[in-house]
PDB file of C-alpha atoms in Angstrom:
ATOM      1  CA  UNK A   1      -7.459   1.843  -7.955  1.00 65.00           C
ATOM      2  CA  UNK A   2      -5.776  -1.145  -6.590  1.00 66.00           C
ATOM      3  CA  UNK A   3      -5.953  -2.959  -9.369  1.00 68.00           C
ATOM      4  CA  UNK A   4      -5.263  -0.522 -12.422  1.00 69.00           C
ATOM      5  CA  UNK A   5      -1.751  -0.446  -9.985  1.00 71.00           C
ATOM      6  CA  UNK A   6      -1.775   2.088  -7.830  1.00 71.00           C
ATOM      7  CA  UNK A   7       0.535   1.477  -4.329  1.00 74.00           C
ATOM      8  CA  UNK A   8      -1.117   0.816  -1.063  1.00 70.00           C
ATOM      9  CA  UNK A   9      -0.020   3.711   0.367  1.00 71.00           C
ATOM     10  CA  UNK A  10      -1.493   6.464  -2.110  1.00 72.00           C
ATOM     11  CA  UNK A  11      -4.805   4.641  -1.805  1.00 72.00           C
ATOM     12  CA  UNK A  12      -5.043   5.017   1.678  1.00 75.00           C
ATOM     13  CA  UNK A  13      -6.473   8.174   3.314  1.00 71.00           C
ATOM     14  CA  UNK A  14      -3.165  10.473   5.110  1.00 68.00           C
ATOM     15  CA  UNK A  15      -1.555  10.196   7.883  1.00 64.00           C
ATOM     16  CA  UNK A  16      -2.585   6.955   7.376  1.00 61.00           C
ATOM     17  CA  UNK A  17      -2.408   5.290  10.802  1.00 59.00           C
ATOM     18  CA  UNK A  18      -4.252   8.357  12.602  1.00 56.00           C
ATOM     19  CA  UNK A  19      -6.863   9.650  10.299  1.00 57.00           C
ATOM     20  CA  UNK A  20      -9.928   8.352  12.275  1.00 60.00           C
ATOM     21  CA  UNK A  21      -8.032  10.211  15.342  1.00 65.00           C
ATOM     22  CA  UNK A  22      -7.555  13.125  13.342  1.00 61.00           C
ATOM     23  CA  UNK A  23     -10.449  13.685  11.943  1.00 60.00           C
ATOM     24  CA  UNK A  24      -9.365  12.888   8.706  1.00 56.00           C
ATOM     25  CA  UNK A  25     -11.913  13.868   5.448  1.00 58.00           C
ATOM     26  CA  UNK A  26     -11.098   9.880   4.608  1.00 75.00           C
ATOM     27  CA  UNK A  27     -10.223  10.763   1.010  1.00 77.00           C
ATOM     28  CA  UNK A  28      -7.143   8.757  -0.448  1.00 79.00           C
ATOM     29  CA  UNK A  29      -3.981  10.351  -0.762  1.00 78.00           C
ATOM     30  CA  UNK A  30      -4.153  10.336  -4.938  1.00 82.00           C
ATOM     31  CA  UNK A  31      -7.240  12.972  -4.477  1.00 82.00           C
ATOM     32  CA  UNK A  32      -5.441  15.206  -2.210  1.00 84.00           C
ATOM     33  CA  UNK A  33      -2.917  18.289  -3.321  1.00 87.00           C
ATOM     34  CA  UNK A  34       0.812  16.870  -3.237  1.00 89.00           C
ATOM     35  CA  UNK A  35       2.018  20.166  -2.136  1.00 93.00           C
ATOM     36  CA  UNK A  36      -0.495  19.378   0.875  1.00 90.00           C
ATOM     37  CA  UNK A  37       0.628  16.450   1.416  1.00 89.00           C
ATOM     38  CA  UNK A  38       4.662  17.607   1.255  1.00 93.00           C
ATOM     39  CA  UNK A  39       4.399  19.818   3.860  1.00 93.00           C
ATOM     40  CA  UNK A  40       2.202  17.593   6.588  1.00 89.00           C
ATOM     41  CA  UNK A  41       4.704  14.689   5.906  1.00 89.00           C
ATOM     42  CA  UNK A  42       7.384  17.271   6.428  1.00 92.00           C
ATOM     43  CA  UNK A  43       5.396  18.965   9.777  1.00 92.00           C
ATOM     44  CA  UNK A  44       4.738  14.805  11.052  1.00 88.00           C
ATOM     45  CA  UNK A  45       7.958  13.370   9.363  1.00 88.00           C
ATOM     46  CA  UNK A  46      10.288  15.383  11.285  1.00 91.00           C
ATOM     47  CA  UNK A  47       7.978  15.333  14.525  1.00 91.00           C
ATOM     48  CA  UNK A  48       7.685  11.637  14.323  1.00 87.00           C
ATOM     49  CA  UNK A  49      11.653  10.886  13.909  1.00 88.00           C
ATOM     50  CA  UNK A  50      12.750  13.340  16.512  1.00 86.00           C
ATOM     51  CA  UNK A  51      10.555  11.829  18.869  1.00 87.00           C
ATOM     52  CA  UNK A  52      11.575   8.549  18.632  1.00 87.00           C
ATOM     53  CA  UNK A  53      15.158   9.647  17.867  1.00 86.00           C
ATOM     54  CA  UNK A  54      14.860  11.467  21.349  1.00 84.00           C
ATOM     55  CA  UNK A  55      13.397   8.579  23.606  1.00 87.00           C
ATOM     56  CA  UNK A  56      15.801   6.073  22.042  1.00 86.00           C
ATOM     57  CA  UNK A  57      19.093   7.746  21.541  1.00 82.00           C
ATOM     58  CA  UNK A  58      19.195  12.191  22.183  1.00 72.00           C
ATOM     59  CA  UNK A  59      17.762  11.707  25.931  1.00 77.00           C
ATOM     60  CA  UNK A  60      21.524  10.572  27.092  1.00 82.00           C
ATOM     61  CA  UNK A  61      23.869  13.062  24.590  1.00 80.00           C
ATOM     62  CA  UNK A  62      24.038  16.388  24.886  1.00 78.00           C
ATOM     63  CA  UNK A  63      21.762  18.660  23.084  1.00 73.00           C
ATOM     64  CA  UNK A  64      22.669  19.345  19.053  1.00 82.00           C
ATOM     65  CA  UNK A  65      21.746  21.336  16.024  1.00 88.00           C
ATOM     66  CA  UNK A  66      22.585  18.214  14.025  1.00 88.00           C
ATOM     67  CA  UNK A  67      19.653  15.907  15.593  1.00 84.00           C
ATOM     68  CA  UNK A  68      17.557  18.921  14.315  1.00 87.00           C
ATOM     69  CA  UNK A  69      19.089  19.117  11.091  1.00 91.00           C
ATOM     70  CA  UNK A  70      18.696  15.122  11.144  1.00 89.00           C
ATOM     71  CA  UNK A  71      14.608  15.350  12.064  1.00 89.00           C
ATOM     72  CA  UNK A  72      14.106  18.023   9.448  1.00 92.00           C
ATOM     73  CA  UNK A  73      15.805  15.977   6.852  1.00 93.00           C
ATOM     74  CA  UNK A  74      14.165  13.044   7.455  1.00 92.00           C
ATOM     75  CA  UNK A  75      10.487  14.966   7.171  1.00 92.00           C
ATOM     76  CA  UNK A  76      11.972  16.343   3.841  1.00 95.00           C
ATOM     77  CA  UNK A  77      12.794  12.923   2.434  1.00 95.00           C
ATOM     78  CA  UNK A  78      10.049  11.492   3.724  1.00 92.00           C
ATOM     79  CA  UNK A  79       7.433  14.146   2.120  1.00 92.00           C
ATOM     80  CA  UNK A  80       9.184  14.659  -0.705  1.00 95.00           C
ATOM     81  CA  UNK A  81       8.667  10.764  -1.531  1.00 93.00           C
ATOM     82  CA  UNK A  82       5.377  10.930  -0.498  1.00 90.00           C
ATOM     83  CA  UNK A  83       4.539  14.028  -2.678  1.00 93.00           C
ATOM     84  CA  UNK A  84       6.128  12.391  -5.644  1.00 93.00           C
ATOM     85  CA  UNK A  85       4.674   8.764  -5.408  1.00 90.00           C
ATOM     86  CA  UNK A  86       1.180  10.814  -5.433  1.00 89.00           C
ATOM     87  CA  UNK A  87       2.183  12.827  -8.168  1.00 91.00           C
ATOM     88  CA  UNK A  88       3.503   9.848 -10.309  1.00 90.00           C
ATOM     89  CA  UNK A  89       0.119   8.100  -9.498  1.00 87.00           C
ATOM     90  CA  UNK A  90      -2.359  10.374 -10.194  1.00 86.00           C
ATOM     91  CA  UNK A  91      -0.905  10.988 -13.866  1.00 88.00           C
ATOM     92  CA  UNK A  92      -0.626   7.201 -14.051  1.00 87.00           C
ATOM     93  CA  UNK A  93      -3.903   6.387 -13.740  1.00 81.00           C
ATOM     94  CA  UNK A  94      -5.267   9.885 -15.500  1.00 83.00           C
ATOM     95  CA  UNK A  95      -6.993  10.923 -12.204  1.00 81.00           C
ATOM     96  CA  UNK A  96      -8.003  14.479 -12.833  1.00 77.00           C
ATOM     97  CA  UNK A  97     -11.347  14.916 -10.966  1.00 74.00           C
ATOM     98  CA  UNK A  98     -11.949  15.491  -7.209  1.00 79.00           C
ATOM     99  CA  UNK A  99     -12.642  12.385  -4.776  1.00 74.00           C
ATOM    100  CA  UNK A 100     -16.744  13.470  -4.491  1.00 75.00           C
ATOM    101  CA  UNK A 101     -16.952  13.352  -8.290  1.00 79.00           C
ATOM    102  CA  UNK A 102     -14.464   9.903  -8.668  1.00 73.00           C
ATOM    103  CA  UNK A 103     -17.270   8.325  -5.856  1.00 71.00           C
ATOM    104  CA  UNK A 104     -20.369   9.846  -8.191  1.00 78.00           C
ATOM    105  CA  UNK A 105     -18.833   8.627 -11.257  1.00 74.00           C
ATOM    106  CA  UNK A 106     -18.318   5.224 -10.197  1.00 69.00           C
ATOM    107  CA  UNK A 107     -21.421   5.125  -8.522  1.00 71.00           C
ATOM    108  CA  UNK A 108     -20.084   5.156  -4.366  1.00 68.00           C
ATOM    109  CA  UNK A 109     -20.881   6.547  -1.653  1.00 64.00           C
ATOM    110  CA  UNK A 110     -18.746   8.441   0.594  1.00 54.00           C
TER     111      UNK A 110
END
């Protein structure tokens, strides 16, 4: 998929640090539903940046409705690109079948 020019980051399976710790079904992004993947970007987006946003900066300020506002926007942006760069690929490269069937049609195993 690589090399008909798909992005390294569609190709990989999601969340794509923490799959094997998550118990990830291993399938690339491309295969999976980019509604699906929307809203667990949004869920570990927003997680992700308020926790870092919390140990670095939040921990000495008082607490806000804008640093939530901030963490859900950033899990917004951040799935909505990720949602879209799936959606742009898959048409791209014309991928219309499941990942089980993609691995028996180019002879793989999973």
């Amino acid at each position: 998929m690589r090399q008909k020019g798909a992005s390294r980051t569609v190709v990989k399976p999601y969340p794509f640090l923490w799959h094997w710790l998550l118990k990830s079904n291993k399938k690339p992004c491309l295969f999976e539903s980019p509604l699906k993947l929307f809203f667990k970007e949004l869920f570990l987006g927003t997680a992700f940046w308020g926790g870092v946003m919390w140990l670095i900066v939040w921990r000495s300020q008082e607490p806000s409705i804008n640093n939530l506002y901030m963490s859900l926007l950033f899990g917004f942006l951040s799935g909505l690109g990720l949602s879209l760069e799936v959606l742009y690929y898959s048409r791209k490269l014309k991928i219309t079948s499941s990942w089980a069937e993609w691995l028996k049609e180019h002879d793989l195993t999973e």
